[in-house]
mmCIF file of C-alpha atoms and ligand atoms in Angstrom:
data_model
loop_
_atom_site.group_PDB
_atom_site.id
_atom_site.type_symbol
_atom_site.label_atom_id
_atom_site.label_comp_id
_atom_site.label_asym_id
_atom_site.label_seq_id
_atom_site.Cartn_x
_atom_site.Cartn_y
_atom_site.Cartn_z
ATOM 1 C CA UNK A 657 18.662 -18.590 2.579
ATOM 2 C CA UNK A 658 19.099 -14.490 1.807
ATOM 3 C CA UNK A 659 16.488 -12.674 0.049
ATOM 4 C CA UNK A 660 16.851 -11.484 -3.804
ATOM 5 C CA UNK A 661 18.350 -7.637 -3.322
ATOM 6 C CA UNK A 662 15.858 -5.331 -4.389
ATOM 7 C CA UNK A 663 17.551 -3.762 -7.283
ATOM 8 C CA UNK A 664 18.038 -7.295 -8.763
ATOM 9 C CA UNK A 665 13.723 -8.874 -8.162
ATOM 10 C CA UNK A 666 12.997 -5.248 -9.537
ATOM 11 C CA UNK A 667 15.381 -5.568 -12.697
ATOM 12 C CA UNK A 668 16.675 -1.381 -12.066
ATOM 13 C CA UNK A 669 20.466 -0.997 -11.704
ATOM 14 C CA UNK A 670 20.321 1.938 -8.766
ATOM 15 C CA UNK A 671 18.686 1.756 -5.391
ATOM 16 C CA UNK A 672 17.045 4.649 -6.074
ATOM 17 C CA UNK A 673 13.279 4.948 -6.115
ATOM 18 C CA UNK A 674 10.816 8.490 -7.056
ATOM 19 C CA UNK A 675 8.841 9.442 -4.881
ATOM 20 C CA UNK A 676 4.891 9.503 -6.044
ATOM 21 C CA UNK A 677 3.577 12.962 -5.346
ATOM 22 C CA UNK A 678 0.655 13.350 -6.541
ATOM 23 C CA UNK A 679 -0.049 17.282 -7.838
ATOM 24 C CA UNK A 680 2.965 17.958 -8.336
ATOM 25 C CA UNK A 681 5.332 14.557 -10.173
ATOM 26 C CA UNK A 682 4.642 13.919 -13.606
ATOM 27 C CA UNK A 683 5.364 10.818 -16.182
ATOM 28 C CA UNK A 684 8.634 13.118 -17.355
ATOM 29 C CA UNK A 685 9.798 12.332 -14.012
ATOM 30 C CA UNK A 686 9.112 9.021 -13.853
ATOM 31 C CA UNK A 687 9.885 7.961 -16.770
ATOM 32 C CA UNK A 688 13.126 10.053 -16.495
ATOM 33 C CA UNK A 689 13.710 8.060 -13.457
ATOM 34 C CA UNK A 690 13.549 4.671 -14.787
ATOM 35 C CA UNK A 691 15.307 5.407 -17.715
ATOM 36 C CA UNK A 692 18.225 6.468 -15.543
ATOM 37 C CA UNK A 693 18.316 3.322 -14.097
ATOM 38 C CA UNK A 694 16.266 3.691 -11.180
ATOM 39 C CA UNK A 695 12.516 3.235 -10.269
ATOM 40 C CA UNK A 696 9.623 5.703 -11.676
ATOM 41 C CA UNK A 697 6.668 5.673 -9.907
ATOM 42 C CA UNK A 698 3.287 6.999 -10.880
ATOM 43 C CA UNK A 699 1.056 8.512 -8.021
ATOM 44 C CA UNK A 700 -2.758 7.451 -9.014
ATOM 45 C CA UNK A 701 -4.997 8.818 -6.044
ATOM 46 C CA UNK A 702 -6.419 11.668 -7.396
ATOM 47 C CA UNK A 703 -7.854 8.834 -9.889
ATOM 48 C CA UNK A 704 -11.792 7.883 -8.482
ATOM 49 C CA UNK A 705 -11.603 4.405 -9.226
ATOM 50 C CA UNK A 706 -15.271 3.860 -9.206
ATOM 51 C CA UNK A 707 -16.105 6.289 -11.776
ATOM 52 C CA UNK A 708 -16.499 4.040 -15.442
ATOM 53 C CA UNK A 709 -13.827 5.930 -17.223
ATOM 54 C CA UNK A 710 -11.323 5.205 -14.686
ATOM 55 C CA UNK A 711 -9.581 2.934 -16.546
ATOM 56 C CA UNK A 712 -9.528 4.305 -19.703
ATOM 57 C CA UNK A 713 -8.223 6.897 -17.921
ATOM 58 C CA UNK A 714 -5.985 4.586 -16.471
ATOM 59 C CA UNK A 715 -4.874 3.241 -19.426
ATOM 60 C CA UNK A 716 -3.777 6.516 -20.449
ATOM 61 C CA UNK A 717 -1.542 7.894 -18.165
ATOM 62 C CA UNK A 718 0.907 3.862 -18.207
ATOM 63 C CA UNK A 719 0.703 4.551 -22.030
ATOM 64 C CA UNK A 720 2.107 7.476 -22.069
ATOM 65 C CA UNK A 721 4.798 6.333 -19.782
ATOM 66 C CA UNK A 722 5.638 2.727 -21.957
ATOM 67 C CA UNK A 723 5.920 6.342 -24.581
ATOM 68 C CA UNK A 724 8.469 8.049 -22.681
ATOM 69 C CA UNK A 725 10.554 5.159 -21.691
ATOM 70 C CA UNK A 726 13.604 4.419 -23.737
ATOM 71 C CA UNK A 727 12.549 0.424 -23.492
ATOM 72 C CA UNK A 728 9.391 0.304 -24.279
ATOM 73 C CA UNK A 729 9.591 -3.302 -23.172
ATOM 74 C CA UNK A 730 10.029 -1.984 -19.495
ATOM 75 C CA UNK A 731 6.890 -0.324 -18.876
ATOM 76 C CA UNK A 732 6.071 -2.941 -15.513
ATOM 77 C CA UNK A 733 9.116 -0.994 -14.352
ATOM 78 C CA UNK A 734 7.098 0.741 -11.950
ATOM 79 C CA UNK A 735 5.051 1.984 -8.902
ATOM 80 C CA UNK A 736 1.309 2.293 -9.324
ATOM 81 C CA UNK A 737 0.535 4.688 -5.624
ATOM 82 C CA UNK A 738 -2.864 4.587 -4.473
ATOM 83 C CA UNK A 739 -4.125 6.096 -0.840
ATOM 84 C CA UNK A 740 -5.842 3.867 1.204
ATOM 85 C CA UNK A 741 -7.111 5.538 4.054
ATOM 86 C CA UNK A 742 -9.999 5.560 6.615
ATOM 87 C CA UNK A 743 -13.407 6.162 5.035
ATOM 88 C CA UNK A 744 -13.897 9.343 5.963
ATOM 89 C CA UNK A 745 -17.423 11.190 5.787
ATOM 90 C CA UNK A 746 -19.176 14.317 4.603
ATOM 91 C CA UNK A 747 -18.686 17.237 6.735
ATOM 92 C CA UNK A 748 -21.493 18.184 9.924
ATOM 93 C CA UNK A 749 -22.940 21.435 9.393
ATOM 94 C CA UNK A 750 -20.643 22.264 12.428
ATOM 95 C CA UNK A 751 -18.047 22.214 10.190
ATOM 96 C CA UNK A 752 -18.688 23.165 6.920
ATOM 97 C CA UNK A 753 -19.391 26.681 9.051
ATOM 98 C CA UNK A 754 -16.150 26.087 11.073
ATOM 99 C CA UNK A 755 -14.142 26.115 7.852
ATOM 100 C CA UNK A 756 -15.816 28.849 6.228
ATOM 101 C CA UNK A 757 -15.260 30.899 8.217
ATOM 102 C CA UNK A 758 -11.504 30.084 9.424
ATOM 103 C CA UNK A 759 -10.835 30.223 5.625
ATOM 104 C CA UNK A 760 -13.039 33.035 4.753
ATOM 105 C CA UNK A 761 -10.856 34.945 7.416
ATOM 106 C CA UNK A 762 -7.476 33.786 6.207
ATOM 107 C CA UNK A 763 -7.557 35.345 2.706
ATOM 108 C CA UNK A 764 -9.815 38.609 3.652
ATOM 109 C CA UNK A 765 -7.044 39.292 6.558
ATOM 110 C CA UNK A 766 -3.764 38.810 4.377
ATOM 111 C CA UNK A 767 -4.881 40.784 0.199
ATOM 112 C CA UNK A 768 -7.998 42.489 1.999
ATOM 113 C CA UNK A 769 -9.903 40.902 -1.049
ATOM 114 C CA UNK A 770 -14.016 39.527 -0.422
ATOM 115 C CA UNK A 771 -14.239 36.058 -1.282
ATOM 116 C CA UNK A 772 -17.500 35.109 1.037
ATOM 117 C CA UNK A 773 -19.435 33.951 -1.892
ATOM 118 C CA UNK A 774 -16.755 31.898 -3.554
ATOM 119 C CA UNK A 775 -16.337 30.937 -0.246
ATOM 120 C CA UNK A 776 -20.464 30.418 1.144
ATOM 121 C CA UNK A 777 -20.729 28.625 -2.635
ATOM 122 C CA UNK A 778 -18.757 25.769 -2.100
ATOM 123 C CA UNK A 779 -20.010 21.866 -1.838
ATOM 124 C CA UNK A 780 -17.518 20.485 -0.084
ATOM 125 C CA UNK A 781 -17.510 16.806 -2.230
ATOM 126 C CA UNK A 782 -15.207 13.891 -0.883
ATOM 127 C CA UNK A 783 -12.125 15.011 -3.305
ATOM 128 C CA UNK A 784 -9.367 11.207 -2.667
ATOM 129 C CA UNK A 785 -11.945 9.012 -2.560
ATOM 130 C CA UNK A 786 -10.128 5.651 -0.926
ATOM 131 C CA UNK A 787 -8.379 2.338 -1.768
ATOM 132 C CA UNK A 788 -10.790 1.059 1.345
ATOM 133 C CA UNK A 789 -13.799 2.578 -0.757
ATOM 134 C CA UNK A 790 -12.370 0.964 -4.083
ATOM 135 C CA UNK A 791 -12.577 -2.806 -2.873
ATOM 136 C CA UNK A 792 -15.807 -2.629 -1.054
ATOM 137 C CA UNK A 793 -17.299 -1.843 -5.009
ATOM 138 C CA UNK A 794 -16.466 -5.594 -5.860
ATOM 139 C CA UNK A 795 -17.568 -5.676 -9.459
ATOM 140 C CA UNK A 796 -15.634 -2.135 -10.255
ATOM 141 C CA UNK A 797 -12.802 -3.104 -8.313
ATOM 142 C CA UNK A 798 -11.906 -6.418 -10.199
ATOM 143 C CA UNK A 799 -11.851 -4.493 -12.988
ATOM 144 C CA UNK A 800 -8.938 -2.231 -11.373
ATOM 145 C CA UNK A 801 -7.505 -5.436 -9.979
ATOM 146 C CA UNK A 802 -7.286 -7.063 -13.436
ATOM 147 C CA UNK A 803 -6.641 -3.795 -15.309
ATOM 148 C CA UNK A 804 -3.178 -4.249 -12.795
ATOM 149 C CA UNK A 805 -2.466 -7.807 -13.707
ATOM 150 C CA UNK A 806 -2.063 -6.888 -16.769
ATOM 151 C CA UNK A 807 0.209 -4.145 -16.447
ATOM 152 C CA UNK A 808 1.853 -5.712 -14.091
ATOM 153 C CA UNK A 809 4.196 -3.061 -12.477
ATOM 154 C CA UNK A 810 6.852 -3.902 -9.953
ATOM 155 C CA UNK A 811 5.277 -2.732 -7.281
ATOM 156 C CA UNK A 812 2.252 -1.093 -6.183
ATOM 157 C CA UNK A 813 2.380 1.002 -2.875
ATOM 158 C CA UNK A 814 -0.187 1.585 -0.430
ATOM 159 C CA UNK A 815 0.087 5.735 1.798
ATOM 160 C CA UNK A 816 -2.284 6.428 4.732
ATOM 161 C CA UNK A 817 -3.243 2.556 5.497
ATOM 162 C CA UNK A 818 -3.668 -0.832 4.268
ATOM 163 C CA UNK A 819 -5.718 -2.829 2.072
ATOM 164 C CA UNK A 820 -8.098 -6.302 2.389
ATOM 165 C CA UNK A 821 -5.116 -8.970 3.414
ATOM 166 C CA UNK A 822 -7.053 -10.647 0.268
ATOM 167 C CA UNK A 823 -6.212 -8.045 -1.965
ATOM 168 C CA UNK A 824 -2.591 -7.395 -1.194
ATOM 169 C CA UNK A 825 -2.357 -11.987 -1.253
ATOM 170 C CA UNK A 826 -4.043 -11.735 -4.293
ATOM 171 C CA UNK A 827 -1.445 -8.709 -6.105
ATOM 172 C CA UNK A 828 1.167 -10.802 -5.104
ATOM 173 C CA UNK A 829 -0.268 -14.357 -6.484
ATOM 174 C CA UNK A 830 0.596 -12.156 -9.905
ATOM 175 C CA UNK A 831 3.964 -11.309 -8.881
ATOM 176 C CA UNK A 832 3.198 -7.491 -8.362
ATOM 177 C CA UNK A 833 4.663 -6.661 -4.744
ATOM 178 C CA UNK A 834 3.382 -4.781 -2.189
ATOM 179 C CA UNK A 835 4.745 -2.037 -0.292
ATOM 180 C CA UNK A 836 3.130 0.180 2.370
ATOM 181 C CA UNK A 837 4.130 3.590 4.226
ATOM 182 C CA UNK A 838 5.019 3.736 7.685
ATOM 183 C CA UNK A 839 6.213 6.058 10.150
ATOM 184 C CA UNK A 840 6.098 4.789 13.625
ATOM 185 C CA UNK A 841 7.321 1.144 14.689
ATOM 186 C CA UNK A 842 4.132 0.018 15.809
ATOM 187 C CA UNK A 843 2.719 0.700 12.096
ATOM 188 C CA UNK A 844 5.981 -1.524 11.373
ATOM 189 C CA UNK A 845 4.761 -4.143 13.276
ATOM 190 C CA UNK A 846 1.479 -4.257 12.091
ATOM 191 C CA UNK A 847 3.077 -4.533 8.542
ATOM 192 C CA UNK A 848 4.267 -7.835 9.531
ATOM 193 C CA UNK A 849 1.167 -9.519 10.316
ATOM 194 C CA UNK A 850 0.064 -8.660 6.279
ATOM 195 C CA UNK A 851 3.260 -10.477 5.000
ATOM 196 C CA UNK A 852 3.738 -7.078 2.032
ATOM 197 C CA UNK A 853 7.558 -7.302 0.462
ATOM 198 C CA UNK A 854 8.263 -3.921 1.457
ATOM 199 C CA UNK A 855 7.987 -1.107 4.084
ATOM 200 C CA UNK A 856 8.094 2.857 3.065
ATOM 201 C CA UNK A 857 9.880 4.021 6.026
ATOM 202 C CA UNK A 858 9.327 7.732 6.399
ATOM 203 C CA UNK A 859 10.711 9.431 8.819
ATOM 204 C CA UNK A 860 9.068 13.142 9.890
ATOM 205 C CA UNK A 861 11.722 15.555 7.340
ATOM 206 C CA UNK A 862 9.629 13.911 4.671
ATOM 207 C CA UNK A 863 7.658 16.362 2.196
ATOM 208 C CA UNK A 864 4.393 15.833 1.411
ATOM 209 C CA UNK A 865 1.380 13.886 3.668
ATOM 210 C CA UNK A 866 2.071 11.830 6.560
ATOM 211 C CA UNK A 867 1.443 8.442 6.282
ATOM 212 C CA UNK A 868 0.640 6.733 10.121
ATOM 213 C CA UNK A 869 -2.545 5.192 9.976
ATOM 214 C CA UNK A 870 -2.317 3.782 13.684
ATOM 215 C CA UNK A 871 -1.656 6.949 15.324
ATOM 216 C CA UNK A 872 -3.102 9.851 15.560
ATOM 217 C CA UNK A 873 -1.415 14.042 14.202
ATOM 218 C CA UNK A 874 -1.355 14.489 18.021
ATOM 219 C CA UNK A 875 0.063 11.952 19.468
ATOM 220 C CA UNK A 876 2.756 10.957 16.800
ATOM 221 C CA UNK A 877 6.381 10.715 18.081
ATOM 222 C CA UNK A 878 7.662 12.028 14.780
ATOM 223 C CA UNK A 879 9.779 10.290 14.576
ATOM 224 C CA UNK A 880 12.790 11.175 12.313
ATOM 225 C CA UNK A 881 13.973 8.460 8.773
ATOM 226 C CA UNK A 882 17.278 7.945 10.425
ATOM 227 C CA UNK A 883 15.337 6.388 14.434
ATOM 228 C CA UNK A 884 12.579 4.779 12.841
ATOM 229 C CA UNK A 885 15.318 3.282 9.944
ATOM 230 C CA UNK A 886 17.294 2.118 13.206
ATOM 231 C CA UNK A 887 14.464 1.047 15.470
ATOM 232 C CA UNK A 888 13.004 -0.921 13.584
ATOM 233 C CA UNK A 889 16.533 -2.784 12.407
ATOM 234 C CA UNK A 890 16.641 -2.851 16.769
ATOM 235 C CA UNK A 891 13.454 -4.203 15.880
ATOM 236 C CA UNK A 892 14.668 -7.193 12.986
ATOM 237 C CA UNK A 893 17.319 -8.138 15.092
ATOM 238 C CA UNK A 894 15.774 -8.698 18.125
ATOM 239 C CA UNK A 895 12.498 -10.661 17.211
ATOM 240 C CA UNK A 896 12.000 -13.451 14.456
ATOM 241 C CA UNK A 897 10.384 -12.868 11.391
ATOM 242 C CA UNK A 898 8.919 -15.052 9.196
ATOM 243 C CA UNK A 899 9.436 -12.828 5.797
ATOM 244 C CA UNK A 900 11.502 -9.771 6.744
ATOM 245 C CA UNK A 901 10.915 -6.898 4.152
ATOM 246 C CA UNK A 902 12.829 -5.287 2.625
ATOM 247 C CA UNK A 903 13.220 -1.596 4.176
ATOM 248 C CA UNK A 904 12.778 1.904 2.080
ATOM 249 C CA UNK A 905 13.555 4.753 4.086
ATOM 250 C CA UNK A 906 12.559 7.843 2.851
ATOM 251 C CA UNK A 907 12.092 11.472 4.487
ATOM 252 C CA UNK A 908 14.262 14.073 3.974
ATOM 253 C CA UNK A 909 17.289 12.156 1.707
ATOM 254 C CA UNK A 910 19.371 15.060 -0.025
ATOM 255 C CA UNK A 911 22.804 13.650 -1.780
ATOM 256 C CA UNK A 912 24.919 10.706 -1.977
ATOM 257 C CA UNK A 913 26.742 11.006 0.676
ATOM 258 C CA UNK A 914 23.258 10.084 3.055
ATOM 259 C CA UNK A 915 21.829 7.126 -0.051
ATOM 260 C CA UNK A 916 25.471 5.524 1.043
ATOM 261 C CA UNK A 917 24.581 5.504 5.015
ATOM 262 C CA UNK A 918 21.176 4.016 4.037
ATOM 263 C CA UNK A 919 22.381 1.024 1.992
ATOM 264 C CA UNK A 920 25.896 0.683 4.300
ATOM 265 C CA UNK A 921 23.200 -0.059 7.176
ATOM 266 C CA UNK A 922 21.040 -1.874 4.934
ATOM 267 C CA UNK A 923 18.379 -0.284 3.619
ATOM 268 C CA UNK A 924 17.421 -1.732 0.611
ATOM 269 C CA UNK A 925 16.901 1.449 -1.409
ATOM 270 C CA UNK A 926 15.468 4.361 -0.653
ATOM 271 C CA UNK A 927 12.637 6.724 -1.681
ATOM 272 C CA UNK A 928 13.259 10.758 -2.734
ATOM 273 C CA UNK A 929 10.643 13.252 -3.512
ATOM 274 C CA UNK A 930 12.218 17.213 -2.372
ATOM 275 C CA UNK A 931 15.235 16.943 -4.898
ATOM 276 C CA UNK A 932 13.222 16.398 -7.447
ATOM 277 C CA UNK A 933 10.323 19.358 -6.898
ATOM 278 C CA UNK A 934 12.539 22.507 -8.500
ATOM 279 C CA UNK A 935 13.259 20.240 -11.701
ATOM 280 C CA UNK A 936 11.250 21.158 -14.335
ATOM 281 C CA UNK A 937 9.614 17.791 -14.478
ATOM 282 C CA UNK A 938 7.935 19.223 -11.312
ATOM 283 C CA UNK A 939 4.129 21.458 -11.807
ATOM 284 C CA UNK A 940 5.491 23.083 -8.556
ATOM 285 C CA UNK A 941 9.396 23.643 -10.047
ATOM 286 C CA UNK A 942 8.073 27.739 -10.864
ATOM 287 C CA UNK A 943 7.841 28.154 -7.142
ATOM 288 C CA UNK A 944 11.000 26.036 -6.482
ATOM 289 C CA UNK A 945 13.466 27.622 -8.705
ATOM 290 C CA UNK A 946 12.075 31.531 -7.334
ATOM 291 C CA UNK A 947 11.240 30.893 -3.454
ATOM 292 C CA UNK A 948 14.481 31.987 -0.959
ATOM 293 C CA UNK A 949 15.400 28.192 0.477
ATOM 294 C CA UNK A 950 17.293 30.061 3.208
ATOM 295 C CA UNK A 951 13.802 32.089 4.586
ATOM 296 C CA UNK A 952 11.736 29.991 4.073
ATOM 297 C CA UNK A 953 10.606 27.321 6.825
ATOM 298 C CA UNK A 954 8.450 23.933 6.461
ATOM 299 C CA UNK A 955 5.060 22.691 8.674
ATOM 300 C CA UNK A 956 3.129 20.496 9.639
ATOM 301 C CA UNK A 957 -0.430 21.340 9.096
ATOM 302 C CA UNK A 958 -3.195 19.840 8.580
ATOM 303 C CA UNK A 959 -5.393 22.535 8.118
ATOM 304 C CA UNK A 960 -5.800 22.440 3.925
ATOM 305 C CA UNK A 961 -5.930 18.821 3.606
ATOM 306 C CA UNK A 962 -7.482 17.679 7.251
ATOM 307 C CA UNK A 963 -4.498 15.528 6.995
ATOM 308 C CA UNK A 964 -0.625 15.978 8.191
ATOM 309 C CA UNK A 965 1.328 17.476 5.278
ATOM 310 C CA UNK A 966 4.482 19.257 5.074
ATOM 311 C CA UNK A 967 4.835 22.270 3.446
ATOM 312 C CA UNK A 968 6.242 25.831 3.325
ATOM 313 C CA UNK A 969 5.434 28.018 5.333
ATOM 314 C CA UNK A 970 3.697 30.652 3.517
ATOM 315 C CA UNK A 971 2.411 33.832 4.575
ATOM 316 C CA UNK A 972 -1.216 31.910 3.430
ATOM 317 C CA UNK A 973 -0.347 29.071 5.510
ATOM 318 C CA UNK A 974 0.616 31.323 8.804
ATOM 319 C CA UNK A 975 -1.294 32.808 8.462
ATOM 320 C CA UNK A 976 -4.048 30.491 8.563
ATOM 321 C CA UNK A 977 -2.899 28.440 10.953
ATOM 322 C CA UNK A 978 -2.879 31.893 13.612
ATOM 323 C CA UNK A 979 -6.366 31.802 12.915
ATOM 324 C CA UNK A 980 -7.444 28.568 13.911
ATOM 325 C CA UNK A 981 -5.275 28.271 16.492
ATOM 326 C CA UNK A 982 -7.593 31.498 18.123
ATOM 327 C CA UNK A 983 -10.986 29.103 18.036
ATOM 328 C CA UNK A 984 -9.286 25.562 16.905
ATOM 329 C CA UNK A 985 -12.682 24.519 15.885
ATOM 330 C CA UNK A 986 -13.480 21.576 13.672
ATOM 331 C CA UNK A 987 -12.984 21.072 10.792
ATOM 332 C CA UNK A 988 -14.095 18.653 7.905
ATOM 333 C CA UNK A 989 -12.153 15.328 7.756
ATOM 334 C CA UNK A 990 -9.663 14.028 4.512
ATOM 335 C CA UNK A 991 -10.946 14.930 1.564
ATOM 336 C CA UNK A 992 -13.104 16.662 1.891
ATOM 337 C CA UNK A 993 -11.062 20.022 3.526
ATOM 338 C CA UNK A 994 -8.724 18.879 1.048
ATOM 339 C CA UNK A 995 -11.254 19.292 -2.263
ATOM 340 C CA UNK A 996 -13.047 23.136 -0.032
ATOM 341 C CA UNK A 997 -9.344 24.347 -0.393
ATOM 342 C CA UNK A 998 -8.700 23.095 -4.166
ATOM 343 C CA UNK A 999 -12.063 24.359 -5.416
ATOM 344 C CA UNK A 1000 -11.821 27.586 -3.729
ATOM 345 C CA UNK A 1001 -7.487 27.843 -5.232
ATOM 346 C CA UNK A 1002 -8.726 27.681 -8.446
ATOM 347 C CA UNK A 1003 -11.688 29.779 -8.222
ATOM 348 C CA UNK A 1004 -9.506 32.784 -7.167
ATOM 349 C CA UNK A 1005 -6.525 32.521 -8.311
ATOM 350 C CA UNK A 1006 -4.740 34.290 -10.027
ATOM 351 C CA UNK A 1007 -6.261 37.399 -8.810
ATOM 352 C CA UNK A 1008 -5.003 36.379 -5.130
ATOM 353 C CA UNK A 1009 -1.022 37.410 -4.246
ATOM 354 C CA UNK A 1010 -0.127 33.461 -2.606
ATOM 355 C CA UNK A 1011 -2.755 30.658 -1.588
ATOM 356 C CA UNK A 1012 -0.822 27.650 -2.328
ATOM 357 C CA UNK A 1013 0.051 24.256 -0.906
ATOM 358 C CA UNK A 1014 4.255 23.746 -1.723
ATOM 359 C CA UNK A 1015 4.628 20.273 -0.089
ATOM 360 C CA UNK A 1016 7.994 19.680 0.691
ATOM 361 C CA UNK A 1017 10.229 18.226 2.802
ATOM 362 C CA UNK A 1018 12.557 19.499 5.475
ATOM 363 C CA UNK A 1019 15.786 19.825 4.046
ATOM 364 C CA UNK A 1020 14.447 21.476 1.255
ATOM 365 C CA UNK A 1021 17.555 24.372 1.121
ATOM 366 C CA UNK A 1022 19.600 21.312 -0.472
ATOM 367 C CA UNK A 1023 17.585 21.032 -3.280
ATOM 368 C CA UNK A 1024 19.573 22.098 -6.999
ATOM 369 C CA UNK A 1025 17.260 24.659 -8.476
ATOM 370 C CA UNK A 1026 17.503 25.288 -12.442
ATOM 371 C CA UNK A 1027 18.762 21.212 -12.547
ATOM 372 C CA UNK A 1028 16.697 18.300 -14.947
ATOM 373 C CA UNK A 1029 15.784 14.906 -13.314
ATOM 374 C CA UNK A 1030 18.215 13.536 -15.353
ATOM 375 C CA UNK A 1031 20.887 15.452 -13.745
ATOM 376 C CA UNK A 1032 20.266 14.812 -10.360
ATOM 377 C CA UNK A 1033 19.870 11.128 -11.007
ATOM 378 C CA UNK A 1034 23.308 11.670 -12.308
ATOM 379 C CA UNK A 1035 24.776 13.387 -9.174
ATOM 380 C CA UNK A 1036 23.191 11.055 -7.099
ATOM 381 C CA UNK A 1037 24.590 7.777 -9.157
ATOM 382 C CA UNK A 1038 27.772 9.341 -9.304
ATOM 383 C CA UNK A 1039 29.385 7.964 -6.266
ATOM 384 C CA UNK A 1040 26.498 5.332 -4.987
ATOM 385 C CA UNK A 1041 28.207 2.318 -3.550
ATOM 386 C CA UNK A 1042 26.240 -0.454 -2.984
HETATM 387 C C1 FMN B 1487 5.597 17.019 -3.160
HETATM 388 C C2 FMN B 1487 5.128 16.042 -2.466
HETATM 389 C C3 FMN B 1487 3.497 14.720 -2.992
HETATM 390 C C4 FMN B 1487 3.806 13.647 -2.345
HETATM 391 N N1 FMN B 1487 2.687 12.401 -2.992
HETATM 392 C C5 FMN B 1487 2.829 11.562 -2.185
HETATM 393 C C6 FMN B 1487 1.820 10.247 -2.516
HETATM 394 O O1 FMN B 1487 1.264 10.938 -3.405
HETATM 395 N N2 FMN B 1487 1.469 9.363 -2.720
HETATM 396 C C7 FMN B 1487 2.956 8.380 -1.559
HETATM 397 O O2 FMN B 1487 2.794 7.688 -1.365
HETATM 398 N N3 FMN B 1487 3.976 9.643 -0.595
HETATM 399 C C8 FMN B 1487 4.252 10.952 -1.580
HETATM 400 N N4 FMN B 1487 4.664 11.654 -1.222
HETATM 401 C C9 FMN B 1487 5.426 11.403 0.385
HETATM 402 C C10 FMN B 1487 6.987 10.745 -0.092
HETATM 403 O O3 FMN B 1487 6.689 9.771 -0.880
HETATM 404 C C11 FMN B 1487 8.144 10.539 0.827
HETATM 405 O O4 FMN B 1487 7.845 10.475 1.535
HETATM 406 C C12 FMN B 1487 9.103 11.725 0.130
HETATM 407 O O5 FMN B 1487 9.593 12.409 -0.532
HETATM 408 C C13 FMN B 1487 9.954 11.333 1.138
HETATM 409 O O6 FMN B 1487 10.842 13.032 1.612
HETATM 410 P P1 FMN B 1487 11.629 13.667 0.884
HETATM 411 O O7 FMN B 1487 10.816 14.952 0.249
HETATM 412 O O8 FMN B 1487 11.887 14.677 1.984
HETATM 413 O O9 FMN B 1487 12.669 13.605 -0.586
HETATM 414 C C14 FMN B 1487 4.893 12.680 -1.686
HETATM 415 C C15 FMN B 1487 5.894 14.001 -1.101
HETATM 416 C C16 FMN B 1487 6.487 15.703 -1.604
HETATM 417 C C17 FMN B 1487 7.433 16.260 -1.588
#
């Protein structure tokens, strides 16, 4: 029996999912996309669900989303997104020292600005607590699960890794679909063991953090979205698979023709992020409406957060990269490096020229400056064949 189409299952009109974009997408963006007939996503990676007040925070977000929907009954038409990386321990003295030297050298050489004291004062904390850590905190975790079940979102998605099988099964039992990012066929095959509902096939063109969880950054093949999608399809064709997950290519998709190509090749939906970066509903719209796309390149770097991410290669990132590769010294892990960078940025901005970290995909030069999320959705769905 062929399975129900994903859009039917989601109760949406168009197979377009907005990328959850932590710190960048807003509730205004998510609700506009759902109102237009796509699926809005809400990133939750910045909330620490070990904290008592976290559920109230989440509830405020959901209330806001609901209030902006044309039909407030449709609050469950949403994808809630978590980061599920391996738990990282805090930096040792050497890593802390290396990070402080690297950032001090970079900022001083770039702007001739004295930040040594600010940098010295930074005490590293974990800026991005993993879903795996929430799972270990049993009582508080059950409160989160119960809350999620009460919202009953159509999708809960995970980036950077896989939650416990019992978590997946609990949520699925309550009619919530589980989607997880894969960046290689090996990760797709691993995900099949968990009986999840859908896979976000993230190619290396994608903006933002790369969701690789099996290969290290230096062993990564960096498959493109198309190669990953076709390789996965080939694998599915030649193996007998008990539960075929929905496939959602993501990375570098910027127009209807490309969406139609993926749908025509059997994708169930696509997930798009970069195309929305210049809209008023993005927190980085000022940058993306004023930069020169043809004079800007992207780079994949783990020097800001501790994990690979594609971003605009600004003067700051170029200097940071050059300084790092002169010595290649060990830095704090994910979450801790990111915390240090964010702390520094809030303390010294706007005194410095620009130490922004502009997450963005390879095809950013196709961004349509000056358009709203609604206008972009209108263009995408106009000639959509699905
Ligand atoms: C600014 C930005 C932030 C992102 N943050 C997240 C996130 O919080 N969670 C997630 O699963 N993916 C995140 N991603 C990756 C997207 O899910 C998706 O893979 C990517 O947007 C697809 O490529 P595109 O940007 O070329 O459309 C982010 C992407 C961008 C551009």
